[in-house]
CSV table of C-alpha atoms and ligand atoms in Angstrom, one decimal:
chain,number,residue,atom,x,y,z
A,1,ALA,CA,12.3,-18.8,-15.9
A,2,VAL,CA,10.9,-22.3,-15.6
A,3,PHE,CA,8.1,-22.9,-13.2
A,4,LYS,CA,7.0,-26.3,-11.9
A,5,PRO,CA,5.2,-28.2,-14.8
A,6,GLU,CA,3.4,-30.5,-12.3
A,7,ASN,CA,-0.4,-30.0,-11.8
A,8,VAL,CA,-0.9,-27.7,-8.8
A,9,GLU,CA,-3.8,-29.8,-7.7
A,10,ASP,CA,-1.5,-32.8,-7.2
A,11,PHE,CA,0.2,-30.8,-4.3
A,12,TYR,CA,-2.6,-28.4,-3.2
A,13,GLU,CA,-6.3,-28.9,-2.5
A,14,LEU,CA,-8.1,-25.8,-3.8
A,15,GLY,CA,-10.3,-23.9,-1.3
A,16,GLU,CA,-12.5,-20.8,-1.2
A,17,VAL,CA,-11.9,-17.7,-3.4
A,18,LEU,CA,-10.3,-15.0,-1.3
A,19,GLY,CA,-10.2,-12.2,-4.0
A,20,SER,CA,-10.0,-11.5,-7.7
A,21,GLY,CA,-8.6,-8.7,-9.7
A,22,HIS,CA,-7.2,-7.6,-13.1
A,23,PHE,CA,-4.9,-10.6,-12.9
A,24,GLY,CA,-7.2,-13.6,-12.2
A,25,GLN,CA,-8.2,-14.9,-8.8
A,26,VAL,CA,-6.7,-15.7,-5.4
A,27,ARG,CA,-7.9,-18.9,-3.7
A,28,GLN,CA,-7.1,-20.4,-0.3
A,29,VAL,CA,-5.2,-23.7,-0.9
A,30,ARG,CA,-4.1,-26.5,1.5
A,31,GLU,CA,-0.8,-28.1,1.0
A,32,ARG,CA,-1.6,-31.9,0.9
A,33,ALA,CA,1.8,-33.0,2.4
A,34,SER,CA,1.6,-30.7,5.4
A,35,GLY,CA,-2.0,-29.5,5.8
A,36,THR,CA,-0.7,-25.9,5.8
A,37,SER,CA,-2.9,-23.3,4.2
A,38,TRP,CA,-1.5,-20.9,1.5
A,39,ALA,CA,-2.9,-18.4,-1.0
A,40,GLY,CA,-2.9,-19.6,-4.6
A,41,LYS,CA,-2.9,-16.7,-7.1
A,42,PHE,CA,-4.1,-18.1,-10.5
A,43,LEU,CA,-2.9,-16.0,-13.4
A,44,LYS,CA,-4.3,-16.5,-16.9
A,45,ILE,CA,-1.5,-16.4,-19.5
A,46,ARG,CA,-2.3,-15.2,-23.0
A,47,LYS,CA,-1.8,-17.8,-25.7
A,48,ASN,CA,-0.2,-15.4,-28.2
A,49,ALA,CA,0.8,-11.7,-28.2
A,50,CYS,CA,-2.3,-10.7,-30.1
A,51,SER,CA,-4.9,-12.0,-27.7
A,52,ARG,CA,-6.3,-9.4,-25.3
A,53,LEU,CA,-7.2,-11.8,-22.5
A,54,GLY,CA,-4.8,-12.9,-19.8
A,55,LEU,CA,-1.3,-11.6,-18.9
A,56,ASP,CA,1.9,-11.7,-20.8
A,57,ARG,CA,4.1,-14.4,-19.5
A,58,SER,CA,7.0,-12.0,-19.2
A,59,SER,CA,5.0,-9.8,-16.8
A,60,VAL,CA,4.3,-12.8,-14.6
A,61,GLU,CA,8.0,-13.6,-14.7
A,62,ARG,CA,8.7,-10.0,-13.6
A,63,GLU,CA,6.2,-10.3,-10.6
A,64,VAL,CA,7.9,-13.6,-9.6
A,65,GLU,CA,11.4,-12.2,-9.9
A,66,ILE,CA,10.4,-9.2,-7.8
A,67,LEU,CA,8.6,-11.3,-5.1
A,68,GLN,CA,11.8,-13.4,-4.9
A,69,ALA,CA,13.9,-10.3,-4.4
A,70,VAL,CA,11.8,-8.7,-1.6
A,71,GLN,CA,11.7,-11.0,1.4
A,72,HIS,CA,10.6,-8.9,4.4
A,73,PRO,CA,8.2,-9.5,7.4
A,74,ASN,CA,5.8,-6.9,6.0
A,75,ILE,CA,5.7,-8.2,2.4
A,76,VAL,CA,3.9,-11.4,1.4
A,77,THR,CA,6.3,-14.2,0.7
A,78,LEU,CA,6.3,-16.4,-2.4
A,79,LYS,CA,6.7,-20.2,-1.7
A,80,ASP,CA,6.2,-21.9,-5.1
A,81,VAL,CA,5.2,-21.3,-8.8
A,82,PHE,CA,3.4,-23.8,-11.0
A,83,GLU,CA,2.6,-23.5,-14.7
A,84,SER,CA,0.1,-25.2,-16.9
A,85,ARG,CA,-0.7,-24.5,-20.6
A,86,ALA,CA,-2.8,-21.4,-19.9
A,87,GLU,CA,-2.1,-20.4,-16.4
A,88,VAL,CA,0.6,-19.7,-13.8
A,89,VAL,CA,-0.1,-20.3,-10.1
A,90,LEU,CA,1.8,-18.4,-7.5
A,91,ILE,CA,1.8,-20.1,-4.1
A,92,LEU,CA,1.9,-17.2,-1.6
A,93,GLU,CA,1.9,-16.8,2.2
A,94,LEU,CA,-1.8,-16.7,3.3
A,95,VAL,CA,-2.6,-13.3,4.7
A,96,SER,CA,-5.9,-13.8,6.5
A,97,GLY,CA,-6.5,-10.6,8.5
A,98,GLY,CA,-8.3,-8.8,5.7
A,99,GLU,CA,-7.6,-5.3,4.3
A,100,LEU,CA,-6.3,-2.5,6.5
A,101,PHE,CA,-9.2,-0.3,5.9
A,102,ASP,CA,-11.8,-2.9,6.9
A,103,PHE,CA,-9.9,-3.2,10.2
A,104,ILE,CA,-10.0,0.6,10.7
A,105,ALA,CA,-13.7,0.8,9.9
A,106,GLU,CA,-14.6,-1.9,12.4
A,107,LYS,CA,-12.6,-0.5,15.3
A,108,GLU,CA,-14.1,1.9,17.9
A,109,ASN,CA,-12.0,4.9,18.9
A,110,LEU,CA,-8.8,4.5,16.9
A,111,LEU,CA,-6.0,6.8,18.0
A,112,GLU,CA,-3.4,8.3,15.7
A,113,ASN,CA,-1.0,6.1,17.6
A,114,GLU,CA,-2.4,3.0,16.0
A,115,ALA,CA,-2.5,4.6,12.5
A,116,ILE,CA,1.2,5.5,13.1
A,117,ASP,CA,2.0,1.9,14.0
A,118,PHE,CA,0.5,0.6,10.8
A,119,MET,CA,2.2,3.4,8.8
A,120,LYS,CA,5.6,2.6,10.3
A,121,GLN,CA,5.3,-1.1,9.1
A,122,ILE,CA,4.3,0.1,5.6
A,123,LEU,CA,7.2,2.5,5.5
A,124,LYS,CA,9.7,-0.2,6.6
A,125,ALA,CA,8.6,-2.4,3.8
A,126,LEU,CA,8.9,0.5,1.3
A,127,THR,CA,12.3,1.5,2.6
A,128,PHE,CA,13.5,-2.1,2.1
A,129,MET,CA,11.9,-2.4,-1.5
A,130,HIS,CA,13.1,1.1,-2.6
A,131,SER,CA,16.7,0.3,-1.3
A,132,LYS,CA,16.6,-2.5,-3.9
A,133,ASN,CA,15.3,-0.1,-6.6
A,134,ILE,CA,11.9,-1.8,-6.6
A,135,ALA,CA,8.7,0.3,-6.7
A,136,HIS,CA,5.3,-1.2,-6.0
A,137,PHE,CA,3.3,1.2,-8.3
A,138,ASP,CA,-0.1,0.0,-7.1
A,139,LEU,CA,-0.2,0.9,-3.4
A,140,LYS,CA,-3.8,1.3,-2.3
A,141,PRO,CA,-6.0,0.1,0.6
A,142,GLU,CA,-6.8,-3.2,-1.0
A,143,ASN,CA,-3.1,-4.1,-1.3
A,144,ILE,CA,-2.4,-3.4,2.4
A,145,MET,CA,-3.5,-6.5,4.3
A,146,LEU,CA,-3.2,-7.6,7.9
A,147,SER,CA,-1.6,-10.9,8.9
A,148,ASP,CA,-4.4,-11.8,11.3
A,149,LYS,CA,-7.6,-10.4,12.9
A,150,VAL,CA,-7.0,-11.4,16.5
A,151,SER,CA,-3.8,-9.8,17.8
A,152,PRO,CA,-4.0,-6.2,19.1
A,153,HIS,CA,-1.1,-5.2,17.0
A,154,PRO,CA,-1.5,-7.1,13.7
A,155,ASN,CA,1.3,-7.1,11.2
A,156,ILE,CA,1.0,-5.3,7.8
A,157,LYS,CA,1.6,-7.3,4.7
A,158,LEU,CA,2.0,-5.6,1.3
A,159,ILE,CA,0.5,-7.8,-1.5
A,160,ASP,CA,0.0,-7.7,-5.3
A,161,PHE,CA,3.3,-6.9,-7.0
A,162,GLY,CA,1.7,-7.2,-10.5
A,163,LEU,CA,2.5,-3.7,-11.4
A,164,ALA,CA,5.9,-3.5,-9.5
A,165,HIS,CA,9.1,-2.6,-11.3
A,166,LEU,CA,12.8,-3.2,-10.7
A,167,PHE,CA,14.7,-0.2,-12.0
A,168,TYR,CA,18.0,-0.9,-13.7
A,169,GLN,CA,20.7,1.8,-13.4
A,170,GLY,CA,19.9,4.8,-15.5
A,171,GLU,CA,16.9,3.1,-17.2
A,172,GLU,CA,13.8,5.2,-17.8
A,173,TYR,CA,10.4,3.6,-17.0
A,174,ARG,CA,7.0,5.1,-17.8
A,175,SER,CA,3.6,3.6,-17.1
A,176,THR,CA,0.1,5.0,-16.8
A,177,SER,CA,-1.4,2.0,-15.0
A,178,GLY,CA,-2.5,2.1,-11.3
A,179,THR,CA,-5.7,3.2,-9.6
A,180,PRO,CA,-6.7,6.9,-10.3
A,181,GLN,CA,-7.3,7.9,-6.6
A,182,TYR,CA,-3.8,6.9,-5.6
A,183,ILE,CA,-1.5,7.7,-8.6
A,184,GLY,CA,0.8,10.8,-8.7
A,185,PRO,CA,0.9,13.6,-11.2
A,186,GLU,CA,3.9,12.2,-13.0
A,187,VAL,CA,2.0,8.9,-13.6
A,188,ILE,CA,-0.9,10.8,-15.2
A,189,ASN,CA,1.5,12.9,-17.3
A,190,ASN,CA,3.3,9.7,-18.5
A,191,GLU,CA,6.6,11.1,-17.3
A,192,PRO,CA,9.5,8.9,-16.2
A,193,LEU,CA,8.7,7.2,-12.9
A,194,SER,CA,10.7,6.5,-9.8
A,195,THR,CA,10.1,5.0,-6.3
A,196,ALA,CA,8.8,8.5,-5.4
A,197,ALA,CA,5.5,7.5,-7.1
A,198,ASP,CA,4.9,5.1,-4.2
A,199,MET,CA,5.4,8.0,-1.7
A,200,TRP,CA,2.6,10.0,-3.3
A,201,SER,CA,0.3,7.0,-2.8
A,202,ILE,CA,1.4,6.8,0.9
A,203,GLY,CA,0.3,10.5,1.2
A,204,VAL,CA,-3.1,9.6,-0.2
A,205,ILE,CA,-3.4,6.5,2.0
A,206,THR,CA,-2.4,8.4,5.2
A,207,TYR,CA,-5.0,11.1,4.4
A,208,ILE,CA,-7.7,8.5,4.0
A,209,LEU,CA,-6.6,6.6,7.1
A,210,LEU,CA,-6.9,9.7,9.3
A,211,SER,CA,-10.2,11.1,7.8
A,212,GLY,CA,-12.0,8.4,5.9
A,213,LEU,CA,-12.0,10.9,2.9
A,214,SER,CA,-10.1,10.4,-0.4
A,215,PRO,CA,-8.3,13.7,-1.1
A,216,PHE,CA,-8.6,13.9,-4.9
A,217,GLN,CA,-11.6,11.7,-5.6
A,218,GLY,CA,-14.1,13.3,-8.0
A,219,ASP,CA,-17.4,12.0,-9.4
A,220,SER,CA,-15.5,10.3,-12.2
A,221,ASP,CA,-12.0,9.0,-12.9
A,222,GLU,CA,-11.5,11.9,-15.3
A,223,GLU,CA,-12.4,14.5,-12.5
A,224,THR,CA,-10.1,12.6,-10.0
A,225,LEU,CA,-7.2,12.9,-12.5
A,226,LYS,CA,-7.9,16.6,-13.0
A,227,ASN,CA,-7.9,17.2,-9.2
A,228,ILE,CA,-4.5,15.4,-8.9
A,229,ILE,CA,-2.9,17.4,-11.7
A,230,ALA,CA,-4.3,20.6,-10.2
A,231,MET,CA,-3.0,19.6,-6.7
A,232,LYS,CA,-6.6,20.3,-5.6
A,233,TYR,CA,-7.0,19.0,-2.1
A,234,GLU,CA,-7.6,20.4,1.4
A,235,PHE,CA,-7.9,19.4,5.1
A,236,ASN,CA,-11.6,19.9,5.5
A,237,ALA,CA,-12.0,21.1,9.1
A,238,ARG,CA,-15.1,18.9,9.5
A,239,TYR,CA,-13.0,15.8,9.1
A,240,PHE,CA,-9.6,17.0,10.2
A,241,SER,CA,-10.4,19.0,13.4
A,242,THR,CA,-9.0,16.3,15.6
A,243,THR,CA,-5.9,15.5,13.4
A,244,SER,CA,-2.6,16.6,14.8
A,245,SER,CA,-0.6,19.3,12.9
A,246,MET,CA,2.3,16.8,12.6
A,247,ALA,CA,0.0,14.4,10.7
A,248,LYS,CA,-1.0,17.1,8.3
A,249,ASP,CA,2.6,18.1,7.8
A,250,PHE,CA,3.5,14.5,7.1
A,251,ILE,CA,0.8,14.3,4.3
A,252,GLU,CA,1.8,17.7,2.9
A,253,LYS,CA,5.4,16.5,2.5
A,254,LEU,CA,4.3,13.6,0.4
A,255,LEU,CA,1.6,15.2,-1.8
A,256,VAL,CA,4.2,17.3,-3.5
A,257,LYS,CA,3.9,17.6,-7.3
A,258,ASN,CA,7.6,17.4,-8.0
A,259,ALA,CA,8.5,13.8,-7.3
A,260,SER,CA,12.1,14.5,-6.4
A,261,GLU,CA,11.0,16.9,-3.6
A,262,ARG,CA,8.8,14.3,-1.8
A,263,MET,CA,9.9,12.6,1.4
A,264,THR,CA,11.4,9.2,0.8
A,265,ALA,CA,10.2,6.2,2.8
A,266,GLU,CA,13.4,6.6,4.9
A,267,GLU,CA,12.8,10.3,5.6
A,268,CYS,CA,9.2,9.5,6.5
A,269,LEU,CA,10.4,7.2,9.3
A,270,LEU,CA,12.3,10.2,10.8
A,271,HIS,CA,9.4,12.6,10.4
A,272,PRO,CA,8.2,13.9,13.9
A,273,TRP,CA,4.7,12.5,13.3
A,274,ILE,CA,6.2,9.0,13.0
A,275,LYS,CA,9.3,9.4,15.3
A,276,PRO,CA,8.3,12.0,18.0
A,277,ILE,CA,11.3,14.1,19.1
A,278,THR,CA,9.9,15.1,22.5
A,279,ARG,CA,7.7,13.4,25.0
A,280,LYS,CA,5.3,16.4,24.7
A,281,GLN,CA,4.9,15.7,21.0
A,282,ALA,CA,4.1,12.0,21.7
A,283,ALA,CA,1.5,13.0,24.3
A,284,ASN,CA,0.0,15.6,21.9
A,285,ARG,CA,-0.3,12.8,19.3
A,286,ASN,CA,-2.3,10.6,21.7
A,287,ARG,CA,-5.0,13.3,22.1
A,288,SER,CA,-5.7,13.3,18.4
A,289,SER,CA,-8.1,10.7,17.1
A,290,ILE,CA,-9.0,9.4,13.7
A,291,ASN,CA,-12.2,10.9,12.4
A,292,MET,CA,-14.9,8.1,12.5
A,293,LYS,CA,-18.0,10.3,12.1
A,294,ASN,CA,-18.5,9.4,8.4
B,301,DKG,C1,-5.4,-11.9,-1.2
B,301,DKG,C2,-4.2,-12.6,-0.7
B,301,DKG,C3,-3.0,-12.5,-1.3
B,301,DKG,C4,-1.9,-13.1,-0.8
B,301,DKG,N1,-2.0,-13.8,0.3
B,301,DKG,N2,-3.1,-13.9,1.0
B,301,DKG,C5,-4.2,-13.3,0.5
């Protein structure tokens, strides 16, 4: 793929750093022609295959290809791509509401209902991506952002498709990258992966959203990975006493060792926790609150 060879600064004024990660850094940028603000993701490209620093250009091409394939209201949109000798710059929709977990932490009494509203949006994005045989493979609280901080029902935006993968028919794909707390057993065991790996991460994220605890986290990454392989997690009564049984059932149907037995994103949207079958169930859900003691 050929990206724009022009200098990104001829078209965008660089602003503050919004975040940085394994890839490089994200800065707020202002489009000179329109004054509109965007997010510029500056990716360092390695000069030759031997060098350790920077990303392979092909992996950047993959991220661009995937972002162009997944246009959805709950997924960050890609507007432009510039390339200089040593870096590629993705011009992305500016998502300025911060991370989902910061939003939850700041709120007062957050009902399960609001958690469900967020989860529904995440599941709609995943249903869309998975229907195109695209897996995110790095779902975690930092990559679930809010469109803005002001509206009472902010929109969810999935970001960072740097580890995402488009599955070709019958193709086998293995990878052991991802963040220990959120990866499934099949990732740790370097087994062939599928979109079901994202659903394990959704189980972990839901558990944290409702309790503030991370289900498998140990004192080290090694211990965390051991806990995942051993399926060692519990709903500690001190943190889950106010959590509805439907919420626990939702999590239990995602934290399943056998990836093919996990709920898909589509099935999650039909689960009674997300889609109540009776008015009584909906009322019951309202009485449950997110644990904010810790
Ligand atoms: C961090 C970030 C990424 C993409 N868009 N806005 C903000």
